[in-house]
Amino acid sequence: MIPVAFEYEVAESVDHAIELLGQHGDEAKLLAGGHSLLPIMKLRLAAPAMLVDLGRVNDLKYIRDEGDHIAIGAMTRHCEVERDQTLREHCGLLAYTASLVGDPQVRHRGTIGGSISHGDAASDLPSALLALEAEFVIRGPNGERTVRATDFFKDYLQTDLAPDEVLTEIRVPKLGSNTGWSYQKFNRRAQDWAVVGACAVVERSNGSISTARIGLTNMGSTPLRATAAERALSGADAGSIADAVQNADEGTSPSSDVAASAEFRRHLARVLTRRAVEQAVSR
Amino acid sequence: MTEAPEKFVGGGVLRKEDPALITGRGNWVDNIRLPGMLHATILRSPYAHAKITSIDVSAAREQPGVAAVFTGKDLLEEWDKNPTANPAAVTGYSLSLAERENGGASVTPTADSTSESPVSEKTHTFCGWMVTEDIKVPDHLPVAVDEVNYAGEPVAVVVATDRYKAQDAVDLIEVDYEPLDVVTNMERAIQDDSPLVHEKLGTNKSYTWELENGNVDEAFNNAEVHVKERYIQQRLIPNAIETRGVVANPDPVSGGYTVYSSTQVPHILKSVLATYCGIPEQRLRVVAPDVGGGFGSKLNVYSEEVIALVLSRKLGLPIKWVEDRSENYLATIHGRDQIQDIELAATREGKILGMKVHLLADMGAYLQLNGPGIPLLGAFMYPGVYTFDAYGFSCTGVFTNKTPTDAYRGAGRPEATYAIERIMDALARETGLDPVEVRRRNFYEPFDEPTTTPAGIQYDSMNMQAALDRVLELADYEGLREEQRRRREANDPVQLGIGFSTYTEICGLAPSQVLAALRAGGAGWEQASVRMLASGKVEVVTGTSPHGQGHVTSWSQIAADALGVSPEDVEVLHGDTATAPWGRDTYGSRSLAVGGVAVHLAAQKVVDKAKKIAAHMLEAAEGDMEFEGGRFSVAGSPEKSVTMPEVAAAAYLANNLPEGMEPGLSEDYFYDPPNFTFPFGAHICVTEVDTETGKARIRDYFAVDDCGPVINPQIVDGQLQGGIAQGVAQALYEEAIYDEDGNLTTGSMVDYLVPGAPELPNYTLERTVTPSPTNAMGVKGVGEAGTIGSPPAVINSVIDALSPFGVTHIDMPASPWRIWQTIQEAQGREAGSREADLSGRPAQTEEGGEA
Ligand SMILES: Cc1cc2nc3c(=O)[nH]c(=O)nc-3n(C[C@H](O)[C@H](O)[C@H](O)COP(=O)(O)OP(=O)(O)OC[C@H]3O[C@@H](n4cnc5c(N)ncnc54)[C@H](O)[C@@H]3O)c2cc1C
């Protein structure tokens, strides 16, 4: 629980952060809420020589209604996402999912940008953002680019971010009145990471499902979409949901660990997807 | 008529300890900062079993801020400085009986004659309970020299000006290990071809201890019904909120040392440190400052305490060592880890005729203070609250390459209670009786005088019928069964289970003669001094060492009632061998039934003496004196009276005392209890099990406990709530898992699941009161009752919920995964092997596609 010594710099702005990252190369790491980075440093599993603190970059802290979508600054804390009225009204899935992250202390420090950048398949927000088909705005020495959530998560703790880039904004759609959502997080204790989680965003028309988007938490080395179930659900009605989600685990590669075998995770993915879709169609 | 004086025992006195603790003004070991203090950090073995072929500390020594680096070899001479000719003379404690005979801080290893090692070779040990004459005791050095035997064993120690520098230097120590074969599984360890944890001992069996009462064979031969079960007591990690820590401070003036340690047992620690390190006991002072929980894990003497003390001796400076949580999981004792084979012989009507129990108990790699004795505490509790004639018990202690085990809340009794309360449900199934009825048929008739049990001890008093009747009423048993029927009929994915536990347990450790008969190394008395001061204030000195139990409050209530003062006026001194030199410390639910009674008896002695002085002051006969509400008066003439403070003032002024009386009003009492005490109770756990996800949620928990008269209801409720929570933790959440190589895979709080408030139900707690005839206050003890009573109630409720699937057994912890697997298997479906999945560290599997 004693980290290796490191240097610390406060970034005054996004550009300043990019400049500091450029100066220190691979040795440097951005520090957001610190709730993923500091624990691994304390266990000496990571030992960056330089921490660049984004904590005082105030223009990364916002939640804005942009008409057709909502824009969220990367340094927005989980507790702010959880309580924001605009999100609750137009993108309830994200606000609700943020409320299930860790415990109140974690939600008061951890940020949405940190959670995405860390790229942990067991994190809750990434699978919600996949199901929402969110977009991420990234700035680097060569300017700004936008990446779709579906293209962002590459491998175990690997994302599309280059070492000298900063994730600045997250864009999520406003969900219409015909769109229902649900997140089913299955964990052992209230504050735990998900053993498995399933997010559903479901568009209804005339009593059946027109499209369904399913995001799965902790079912492989990255957050995943349950594409086979999504296909089977299109056109399904309340009576056929259970059948349609039978392949919710198709294309996943869950791990076996002390909490669950891969087999049990696959079973949970099917149960949770069914429950998520059932709840989504009813609200 | 005078108004009845206020009594505090039994009343709702708020805990005196809390204001300081909840406003951050506690004084923990890690808060202690002494001038010149250095920090020790320990390099621990990453291997569960290996030869150390070389250690290179040169780079670590070069680091800035590093004062010294020691390997096990460098410290060897420190362990052989024991000048104590007769360790039995070390107050109240001897490291072992064997050692008493041999006269050294060591025991002679019971090497078999074929062994190469000379019989005279000195064996170092922290173990104080040599349960059998031929127990095998491994050499246990605080820092390993040639061989490591569990992952986490100390290999070297760095002393530096701060913790960060010390940790950096630890990372620079280079050790070459030659890995040896590892054994982590007890059943494997007792096979002839198993790798040996300690080659020298020639076996992994430490001891076998047996007990037999009545004619067991006959009972089993004649019985119509036999039930045989195997239960696994998984290994648990105690998780005190404050990890261990120690500061050792040399005193250049006296040549002595003060040791501050986060311990439950400052007095035992002092005795063992004196013997182990060869420091005369009058030069050692041990202080237990505020201690943030122990649960048995701090009822021990650890390598790090010895290391800090000898380093302070070597370097002449204060040395601090504070354990971090990762270390705590490896270096502090674990609990439970037993395999229980239990068998009942009974009649068709469900009346028990006999019981057989055989245990394998995992000692881990070494014997800690009481490690071998823990299963013996259980040996006497397997018969539980049921009376029958024949009982046979045996236990084999086994070495494995894992962290040593020792006392963890309940220590042997939760294991025993779990087994008997599980097999009672199996007997109910076998005989077609309701679990309530099968229990009733085997209860003792209520009694209030010592009654002999199948295990040959004497229970003090019991009324199970009253407790069970009340808990059934509280829970609305019929209503619950009705709801269960409805859910079963509706095929509800969430099923309801109702689980019982009717238990007793053994408190008030312990009559010194009984301890000696069990070959335990320590005495079991407790000591108290009560000093009535001339100001009307009171000092109570106790040998118990509270670390969350609220002794300061409860002892104040006891003294206040005896002396007729307010608890506010009572100061309780404890946990420092300079102010409280005599004590046997806090564990085994002993503090009230032994230490609290000692306070009561010392206070009575004060009153007796004060009565003589008062009579003298009032020129009345002692026999005519009445004492009430802090005032002595003459029977029949209440206007003639003196108050306790007036008497105290007279006692210290000493110019008007009865002829020949010593001045002062301070009395001591050494109380050695004549018997144990036996609280009991009836618990009902109501659990909803989601049969799709396997998640069990406790909806309600009803408990009617009887711990005799209650001193402080709030403290008793707190002990029960925390105790039940720890039982629920074992039943549903916690499990220390090792992989085949002996790595602890549940090495942090992410994987080792300590439940919190959201996972726990609201408890409905009530009490019956059956006083113990054993002691003057009738009190029994309550520190472990909840942990002992609850695990079988929880598991029985889970099995009850799953019984429509044909489930009759599940092991602890009943995790979602395990519940799901159990349902699958009961229905003849494949669910994969948990063992296979648990055998390695979490691994990513590559296969995609269909399951
Ligand atoms: C006890 C505990 C329980 C938790 N439980 C959960 C849970 O249940 N569900 C869950 O989803 N999460 C959980 N978390 C993780 C928590 O949500 C973290 O806060 C989050 O994952 C990381 O966010 P952060 O702001 O703390 O990032 P940091 O730890 O500061 O950073 C994480 C990584 O992202 C990088 N980074 C941060 N911000 C940026 C940026 N803007 N651009 C580029 N890179 C960046 C950092 O360099 C670092 O590599 C838990 C954490 C703890 C300590």
mmCIF file with all atom_site columns, N, CA and C and ligand atoms in Angstrom, chain A residues 29-37 39 54 74 78 100-102 106 109-111 113-115 117-118 122-125 161 165-167 185 191-193, ligand 1:
data_model
loop_
_atom_site.group_PDB
_atom_site.id
_atom_site.type_symbol
_atom_site.label_atom_id
_atom_site.label_alt_id
_atom_site.label_comp_id
_atom_site.label_asym_id
_atom_site.label_entity_id
_atom_site.label_seq_id
_atom_site.pdbx_PDB_ins_code
_atom_site.Cartn_x
_atom_site.Cartn_y
_atom_site.Cartn_z
_atom_site.occupancy
_atom_site.B_iso_or_equiv
_atom_site.pdbx_formal_charge
_atom_site.auth_seq_id
_atom_site.auth_comp_id
_atom_site.auth_asym_id
_atom_site.auth_atom_id
_atom_site.pdbx_PDB_model_num
ATOM   1   N N   . LYS A 1 29  ? 1.275   9.907  -16.596 1.00 0.00 ? 29  LYS A N   1
ATOM   2   C CA  . LYS A 1 29  ? -0.107  9.425  -16.595 1.00 0.00 ? 29  LYS A CA  1
ATOM   3   C C   . LYS A 1 29  ? -0.993  10.581 -16.174 1.00 0.00 ? 29  LYS A C   1
ATOM   4   N N   . LEU A 1 30  ? -2.171  10.674 -16.811 1.00 0.00 ? 30  LEU A N   1
ATOM   5   C CA  . LEU A 1 30  ? -3.147  11.648 -16.349 1.00 0.00 ? 30  LEU A CA  1
ATOM   6   C C   . LEU A 1 30  ? -3.777  11.141 -15.056 1.00 0.00 ? 30  LEU A C   1
ATOM   7   N N   . LEU A 1 31  ? -4.060  12.089 -14.155 1.00 0.00 ? 31  LEU A N   1
ATOM   8   C CA  . LEU A 1 31  ? -4.762  11.763 -12.920 1.00 0.00 ? 31  LEU A CA  1
ATOM   9   C C   . LEU A 1 31  ? -6.114  12.465 -12.955 1.00 0.00 ? 31  LEU A C   1
ATOM   10  N N   . ALA A 1 32  ? -7.175  11.688 -12.928 1.00 0.00 ? 32  ALA A N   1
ATOM   11  C CA  . ALA A 1 32  ? -8.519  12.287 -12.862 1.00 0.00 ? 32  ALA A CA  1
ATOM   12  C C   . ALA A 1 32  ? -9.018  12.111 -11.429 1.00 0.00 ? 32  ALA A C   1
ATOM   13  N N   . GLY A 1 33  ? -9.949  11.202 -11.189 1.00 0.00 ? 33  GLY A N   1
ATOM   14  C CA  . GLY A 1 33  ? -10.420 10.978 -9.811  1.00 0.00 ? 33  GLY A CA  1
ATOM   15  C C   . GLY A 1 33  ? -9.468  10.121 -8.993  1.00 0.00 ? 33  GLY A C   1
ATOM   16  N N   . GLY A 1 34  ? -8.564  9.450  -9.691  1.00 0.00 ? 34  GLY A N   1
ATOM   17  C CA  . GLY A 1 34  ? -7.552  8.643  -8.995  1.00 0.00 ? 34  GLY A CA  1
ATOM   18  C C   . GLY A 1 34  ? -8.063  7.319  -8.460  1.00 0.00 ? 34  GLY A C   1
ATOM   19  N N   . HIS A 1 35  ? -9.322  7.008  -8.700  1.00 0.00 ? 35  HIS A N   1
ATOM   20  C CA  . HIS A 1 35  ? -9.868  5.827  -8.038  1.00 0.00 ? 35  HIS A CA  1
ATOM   21  C C   . HIS A 1 35  ? -9.640  4.520  -8.776  1.00 0.00 ? 35  HIS A C   1
ATOM   22  N N   . SER A 1 36  ? -9.047  4.576  -9.947  1.00 0.00 ? 36  SER A N   1
ATOM   23  C CA  . SER A 1 36  ? -8.525  3.362  -10.558 1.00 0.00 ? 36  SER A CA  1
ATOM   24  C C   . SER A 1 36  ? -7.005  3.396  -10.520 1.00 0.00 ? 36  SER A C   1
ATOM   25  N N   . LEU A 1 37  ? -6.450  4.576  -10.771 1.00 0.00 ? 37  LEU A N   1
ATOM   26  C CA  . LEU A 1 37  ? -4.996  4.693  -10.898 1.00 0.00 ? 37  LEU A CA  1
ATOM   27  C C   . LEU A 1 37  ? -4.286  4.538  -9.546  1.00 0.00 ? 37  LEU A C   1
ATOM   28  N N   . PRO A 1 39  ? -5.122  3.100  -6.615  1.00 0.00 ? 39  PRO A N   1
ATOM   29  C CA  . PRO A 1 39  ? -5.030  1.749  -6.017  1.00 0.00 ? 39  PRO A CA  1
ATOM   30  C C   . PRO A 1 39  ? -3.951  0.883  -6.663  1.00 0.00 ? 39  PRO A C   1
ATOM   31  N N   . LEU A 1 54  ? -5.603  16.454 -13.726 1.00 0.00 ? 54  LEU A N   1
ATOM   32  C CA  . LEU A 1 54  ? -6.640  17.190 -14.467 1.00 0.00 ? 54  LEU A CA  1
ATOM   33  C C   . LEU A 1 54  ? -7.657  17.841 -13.528 1.00 0.00 ? 54  LEU A C   1
ATOM   34  N N   . ALA A 1 74  ? -15.292 15.435 -19.497 1.00 0.00 ? 74  ALA A N   1
ATOM   35  C CA  . ALA A 1 74  ? -14.640 14.207 -19.017 1.00 0.00 ? 74  ALA A CA  1
ATOM   36  C C   . ALA A 1 74  ? -14.388 14.218 -17.513 1.00 0.00 ? 74  ALA A C   1
ATOM   37  N N   . HIS A 1 78  ? -18.892 10.961 -11.020 1.00 0.00 ? 78  HIS A N   1
ATOM   38  C CA  . HIS A 1 78  ? -20.031 10.018 -11.085 1.00 0.00 ? 78  HIS A CA  1
ATOM   39  C C   . HIS A 1 78  ? -21.250 10.567 -10.350 1.00 0.00 ? 78  HIS A C   1
ATOM   40  N N   . LEU A 1 100 ? -24.842 3.313  -9.567  1.00 0.00 ? 100 LEU A N   1
ATOM   41  C CA  . LEU A 1 100 ? -24.463 1.962  -9.109  1.00 0.00 ? 100 LEU A CA  1
ATOM   42  C C   . LEU A 1 100 ? -22.948 1.760  -9.057  1.00 0.00 ? 100 LEU A C   1
ATOM   43  N N   . VAL A 1 101 ? -22.199 2.802  -9.387  1.00 0.00 ? 101 VAL A N   1
ATOM   44  C CA  . VAL A 1 101 ? -20.740 2.673  -9.353  1.00 0.00 ? 101 VAL A CA  1
ATOM   45  C C   . VAL A 1 101 ? -20.271 2.716  -7.901  1.00 0.00 ? 101 VAL A C   1
ATOM   46  N N   . GLY A 1 102 ? -19.584 1.669  -7.472  1.00 0.00 ? 102 GLY A N   1
ATOM   47  C CA  . GLY A 1 102 ? -18.922 1.654  -6.162  1.00 0.00 ? 102 GLY A CA  1
ATOM   48  C C   . GLY A 1 102 ? -19.819 2.132  -5.039  1.00 0.00 ? 102 GLY A C   1
ATOM   49  N N   . VAL A 1 106 ? -16.500 6.658  -3.711  1.00 0.00 ? 106 VAL A N   1
ATOM   50  C CA  . VAL A 1 106 ? -15.978 6.439  -5.065  1.00 0.00 ? 106 VAL A CA  1
ATOM   51  C C   . VAL A 1 106 ? -16.692 7.379  -6.043  1.00 0.00 ? 106 VAL A C   1
ATOM   52  N N   . ARG A 1 109 ? -15.401 10.968 -6.091  1.00 0.00 ? 109 ARG A N   1
ATOM   53  C CA  . ARG A 1 109 ? -14.059 11.229 -6.641  1.00 0.00 ? 109 ARG A CA  1
ATOM   54  C C   . ARG A 1 109 ? -13.956 10.793 -8.101  1.00 0.00 ? 109 ARG A C   1
ATOM   55  N N   . GLY A 1 110 ? -14.495 9.644  -8.419  1.00 0.00 ? 110 GLY A N   1
ATOM   56  C CA  . GLY A 1 110 ? -14.306 9.069  -9.754  1.00 0.00 ? 110 GLY A CA  1
ATOM   57  C C   . GLY A 1 110 ? -15.009 9.902  -10.821 1.00 0.00 ? 110 GLY A C   1
ATOM   58  N N   . THR A 1 111 ? -14.430 9.893  -12.031 1.00 0.00 ? 111 THR A N   1
ATOM   59  C CA  . THR A 1 111 ? -14.980 10.699 -13.125 1.00 0.00 ? 111 THR A CA  1
ATOM   60  C C   . THR A 1 111 ? -15.404 9.794  -14.275 1.00 0.00 ? 111 THR A C   1
ATOM   61  N N   . GLY A 1 113 ? -14.794 10.421 -17.385 1.00 0.00 ? 113 GLY A N   1
ATOM   62  C CA  . GLY A 1 113 ? -13.658 10.324 -18.316 1.00 0.00 ? 113 GLY A CA  1
ATOM   63  C C   . GLY A 1 113 ? -12.652 9.283  -17.862 1.00 0.00 ? 113 GLY A C   1
ATOM   64  N N   . GLY A 1 114 ? -12.384 9.252  -16.553 1.00 0.00 ? 114 GLY A N   1
ATOM   65  C CA  . GLY A 1 114 ? -11.430 8.282  -16.014 1.00 0.00 ? 114 GLY A CA  1
ATOM   66  C C   . GLY A 1 114 ? -11.941 6.858  -16.192 1.00 0.00 ? 114 GLY A C   1
ATOM   67  N N   . SER A 1 115 ? -13.231 6.695  -15.954 1.00 0.00 ? 115 SER A N   1
ATOM   68  C CA  . SER A 1 115 ? -13.819 5.369  -16.057 1.00 0.00 ? 115 SER A CA  1
ATOM   69  C C   . SER A 1 115 ? -13.704 4.837  -17.489 1.00 0.00 ? 115 SER A C   1
ATOM   70  N N   . SER A 1 117 ? -11.544 5.989  -19.906 1.00 0.00 ? 117 SER A N   1
ATOM   71  C CA  . SER A 1 117 ? -10.144 5.904  -20.337 1.00 0.00 ? 117 SER A CA  1
ATOM   72  C C   . SER A 1 117 ? -9.441  4.692  -19.744 1.00 0.00 ? 117 SER A C   1
ATOM   73  N N   . HIS A 1 118 ? -9.841  4.322  -18.534 1.00 0.00 ? 118 HIS A N   1
ATOM   74  C CA  . HIS A 1 118 ? -9.202  3.172  -17.896 1.00 0.00 ? 118 HIS A CA  1
ATOM   75  C C   . HIS A 1 118 ? -9.500  1.901  -18.698 1.00 0.00 ? 118 HIS A C   1
ATOM   76  N N   . ALA A 1 122 ? -14.979 -4.451 -16.593 1.00 0.00 ? 122 ALA A N   1
ATOM   77  C CA  . ALA A 1 122 ? -15.865 -4.659 -15.443 1.00 0.00 ? 122 ALA A CA  1
ATOM   78  C C   . ALA A 1 122 ? -16.523 -3.351 -14.987 1.00 0.00 ? 122 ALA A C   1
ATOM   79  N N   . SER A 1 123 ? -16.146 -2.225 -15.594 1.00 0.00 ? 123 SER A N   1
ATOM   80  C CA  . SER A 1 123 ? -16.755 -0.944 -15.231 1.00 0.00 ? 123 SER A CA  1
ATOM   81  C C   . SER A 1 123 ? -18.166 -0.865 -15.779 1.00 0.00 ? 123 SER A C   1
ATOM   82  N N   . ASP A 1 124 ? -19.009 -0.113 -15.087 1.00 0.00 ? 124 ASP A N   1
ATOM   83  C CA  . ASP A 1 124 ? -20.418 -0.059 -15.461 1.00 0.00 ? 124 ASP A CA  1
ATOM   84  C C   . ASP A 1 124 ? -20.707 0.929  -16.586 1.00 0.00 ? 124 ASP A C   1
ATOM   85  N N   . LEU A 1 125 ? -20.063 2.115  -16.522 1.00 0.00 ? 125 LEU A N   1
ATOM   86  C CA  . LEU A 1 125 ? -20.430 3.139  -17.493 1.00 0.00 ? 125 LEU A CA  1
ATOM   87  C C   . LEU A 1 125 ? -20.120 2.745  -18.937 1.00 0.00 ? 125 LEU A C   1
ATOM   88  N N   . LEU A 1 161 ? -7.087  5.568  -27.050 1.00 0.00 ? 161 LEU A N   1
ATOM   89  C CA  . LEU A 1 161 ? -6.340  6.760  -26.649 1.00 0.00 ? 161 LEU A CA  1
ATOM   90  C C   . LEU A 1 161 ? -4.834  6.564  -26.827 1.00 0.00 ? 161 LEU A C   1
ATOM   91  N N   . GLU A 1 165 ? -2.847  11.839 -25.531 1.00 0.00 ? 165 GLU A N   1
ATOM   92  C CA  . GLU A 1 165 ? -4.185  12.358 -25.804 1.00 0.00 ? 165 GLU A CA  1
ATOM   93  C C   . GLU A 1 165 ? -5.012  12.464 -24.517 1.00 0.00 ? 165 GLU A C   1
ATOM   94  N N   . VAL A 1 166 ? -5.986  13.368 -24.552 1.00 0.00 ? 166 VAL A N   1
ATOM   95  C CA  . VAL A 1 166 ? -6.898  13.557 -23.429 1.00 0.00 ? 166 VAL A CA  1
ATOM   96  C C   . VAL A 1 166 ? -8.321  13.359 -23.937 1.00 0.00 ? 166 VAL A C   1
ATOM   97  N N   . LEU A 1 167 ? -9.066  12.551 -23.230 1.00 0.00 ? 167 LEU A N   1
ATOM   98  C CA  . LEU A 1 167 ? -10.502 12.435 -23.511 1.00 0.00 ? 167 LEU A CA  1
ATOM   99  C C   . LEU A 1 167 ? -11.153 13.674 -22.906 1.00 0.00 ? 167 LEU A C   1
ATOM   100 N N   . LYS A 1 185 ? -27.331 -4.807 -12.906 1.00 0.00 ? 185 LYS A N   1
ATOM   101 C CA  . LYS A 1 185 ? -25.971 -5.062 -12.431 1.00 0.00 ? 185 LYS A CA  1
ATOM   102 C C   . LYS A 1 185 ? -26.032 -6.185 -11.411 1.00 0.00 ? 185 LYS A C   1
ATOM   103 N N   . GLN A 1 191 ? -21.480 -2.485 -3.005  1.00 0.00 ? 191 GLN A N   1
ATOM   104 C CA  . GLN A 1 191 ? -20.491 -1.569 -3.569  1.00 0.00 ? 191 GLN A CA  1
ATOM   105 C C   . GLN A 1 191 ? -19.545 -2.244 -4.554  1.00 0.00 ? 191 GLN A C   1
ATOM   106 N N   . ASP A 1 192 ? -19.804 -3.518 -4.858  1.00 0.00 ? 192 ASP A N   1
ATOM   107 C CA  . ASP A 1 192 ? -18.850 -4.265 -5.671  1.00 0.00 ? 192 ASP A CA  1
ATOM   108 C C   . ASP A 1 192 ? -18.961 -3.975 -7.164  1.00 0.00 ? 192 ASP A C   1
ATOM   109 N N   . TRP A 1 193 ? -17.890 -4.293 -7.851  1.00 0.00 ? 193 TRP A N   1
ATOM   110 C CA  . TRP A 1 193 ? -17.881 -4.344 -9.300  1.00 0.00 ? 193 TRP A CA  1
ATOM   111 C C   . TRP A 1 193 ? -18.886 -5.407 -9.759  1.00 0.00 ? 193 TRP A C   1
HETATM 112 C C1  . LIG C 2 .   ? -13.586 0.859  -4.050  1.00 0.00 ? 1   LIG C C1  1
HETATM 113 C C2  . LIG C 2 .   ? -13.857 1.142  -5.495  1.00 0.00 ? 1   LIG C C2  1
HETATM 114 C C3  . LIG C 2 .   ? -14.996 0.600  -6.053  1.00 0.00 ? 1   LIG C C3  1
HETATM 115 C C4  . LIG C 2 .   ? -15.282 0.837  -7.390  1.00 0.00 ? 1   LIG C C4  1
HETATM 116 N N1  . LIG C 2 .   ? -16.405 0.306  -7.917  1.00 0.00 ? 1   LIG C N1  1
HETATM 117 C C5  . LIG C 2 .   ? -16.710 0.514  -9.209  1.00 0.00 ? 1   LIG C C5  1
HETATM 118 C C6  . LIG C 2 .   ? -17.880 -0.008 -9.793  1.00 0.00 ? 1   LIG C C6  1
HETATM 119 O O1  . LIG C 2 .   ? -18.674 -0.667 -9.136  1.00 0.00 ? 1   LIG C O1  1
HETATM 120 N N2  . LIG C 2 .   ? -18.118 0.227  -11.098 1.00 0.00 ? 1   LIG C N2  1
HETATM 121 C C7  . LIG C 2 .   ? -17.263 0.986  -11.846 1.00 0.00 ? 1   LIG C C7  1
HETATM 122 O O2  . LIG C 2 .   ? -17.537 1.191  -12.997 1.00 0.00 ? 1   LIG C O2  1
HETATM 123 N N3  . LIG C 2 .   ? -16.153 1.523  -11.327 1.00 0.00 ? 1   LIG C N3  1
HETATM 124 C C8  . LIG C 2 .   ? -15.855 1.310  -10.025 1.00 0.00 ? 1   LIG C C8  1
HETATM 125 N N4  . LIG C 2 .   ? -14.716 1.852  -9.491  1.00 0.00 ? 1   LIG C N4  1
HETATM 126 C C9  . LIG C 2 .   ? -13.824 2.651  -10.354 1.00 0.00 ? 1   LIG C C9  1
HETATM 127 C C10 . LIG C 2 .   ? -14.202 4.105  -10.336 1.00 0.00 ? 1   LIG C C10 1
HETATM 128 O O3  . LIG C 2 .   ? -15.386 4.305  -11.031 1.00 0.00 ? 1   LIG C O3  1
HETATM 129 C C11 . LIG C 2 .   ? -13.083 4.922  -10.921 1.00 0.00 ? 1   LIG C C11 1
HETATM 130 O O4  . LIG C 2 .   ? -13.247 6.197  -10.386 1.00 0.00 ? 1   LIG C O4  1
HETATM 131 C C12 . LIG C 2 .   ? -13.044 5.017  -12.427 1.00 0.00 ? 1   LIG C C12 1
HETATM 132 O O5  . LIG C 2 .   ? -13.009 3.760  -13.026 1.00 0.00 ? 1   LIG C O5  1
HETATM 133 C C13 . LIG C 2 .   ? -11.823 5.785  -12.889 1.00 0.00 ? 1   LIG C C13 1
HETATM 134 O O6  . LIG C 2 .   ? -12.098 7.106  -12.831 1.00 0.00 ? 1   LIG C O6  1
HETATM 135 P P1  . LIG C 2 .   ? -11.106 8.123  -12.158 1.00 0.00 ? 1   LIG C P1  1
HETATM 136 O O7  . LIG C 2 .   ? -11.638 9.475  -12.435 1.00 0.00 ? 1   LIG C O7  1
HETATM 137 O O8  . LIG C 2 .   ? -10.981 7.765  -10.736 1.00 0.00 ? 1   LIG C O8  1
HETATM 138 O O9  . LIG C 2 .   ? -9.771  7.866  -12.973 1.00 0.00 ? 1   LIG C O9  1
HETATM 139 P P2  . LIG C 2 .   ? -8.225  7.753  -12.575 1.00 0.00 ? 1   LIG C P2  1
HETATM 140 O O10 . LIG C 2 .   ? -8.032  6.635  -11.616 1.00 0.00 ? 1   LIG C O10 1
HETATM 141 O O11 . LIG C 2 .   ? -7.705  9.066  -12.160 1.00 0.00 ? 1   LIG C O11 1
HETATM 142 O O12 . LIG C 2 .   ? -7.643  7.373  -13.944 1.00 0.00 ? 1   LIG C O12 1
HETATM 143 C C14 . LIG C 2 .   ? -7.873  6.114  -14.544 1.00 0.00 ? 1   LIG C C14 1
HETATM 144 C C15 . LIG C 2 .   ? -7.082  5.992  -15.848 1.00 0.00 ? 1   LIG C C15 1
HETATM 145 O O13 . LIG C 2 .   ? -7.631  6.821  -16.859 1.00 0.00 ? 1   LIG C O13 1
HETATM 146 C C16 . LIG C 2 .   ? -6.691  7.790  -17.298 1.00 0.00 ? 1   LIG C C16 1
HETATM 147 N N5  . LIG C 2 .   ? -7.460  9.027  -17.512 1.00 0.00 ? 1   LIG C N5  1
HETATM 148 C C17 . LIG C 2 .   ? -8.256  9.621  -16.585 1.00 0.00 ? 1   LIG C C17 1
HETATM 149 N N6  . LIG C 2 .   ? -8.881  10.667 -17.125 1.00 0.00 ? 1   LIG C N6  1
HETATM 150 C C18 . LIG C 2 .   ? -8.487  10.738 -18.426 1.00 0.00 ? 1   LIG C C18 1
HETATM 151 C C19 . LIG C 2 .   ? -8.820  11.590 -19.516 1.00 0.00 ? 1   LIG C C19 1
HETATM 152 N N7  . LIG C 2 .   ? -9.683  12.589 -19.377 1.00 0.00 ? 1   LIG C N7  1
HETATM 153 N N8  . LIG C 2 .   ? -8.240  11.362 -20.710 1.00 0.00 ? 1   LIG C N8  1
HETATM 154 C C20 . LIG C 2 .   ? -7.366  10.330 -20.863 1.00 0.00 ? 1   LIG C C20 1
HETATM 155 N N9  . LIG C 2 .   ? -7.041  9.494  -19.881 1.00 0.00 ? 1   LIG C N9  1
HETATM 156 C C21 . LIG C 2 .   ? -7.598  9.690  -18.668 1.00 0.00 ? 1   LIG C C21 1
HETATM 157 C C22 . LIG C 2 .   ? -5.656  7.863  -16.215 1.00 0.00 ? 1   LIG C C22 1
HETATM 158 O O14 . LIG C 2 .   ? -4.412  8.270  -16.723 1.00 0.00 ? 1   LIG C O14 1
HETATM 159 C C23 . LIG C 2 .   ? -5.641  6.455  -15.715 1.00 0.00 ? 1   LIG C C23 1
HETATM 160 O O15 . LIG C 2 .   ? -4.854  5.653  -16.534 1.00 0.00 ? 1   LIG C O15 1
HETATM 161 C C24 . LIG C 2 .   ? -14.409 1.643  -8.168  1.00 0.00 ? 1   LIG C C24 1
HETATM 162 C C25 . LIG C 2 .   ? -13.255 2.163  -7.587  1.00 0.00 ? 1   LIG C C25 1
HETATM 163 C C26 . LIG C 2 .   ? -12.975 1.925  -6.262  1.00 0.00 ? 1   LIG C C26 1
HETATM 164 C C27 . LIG C 2 .   ? -11.750 2.510  -5.652  1.00 0.00 ? 1   LIG C C27 1
#
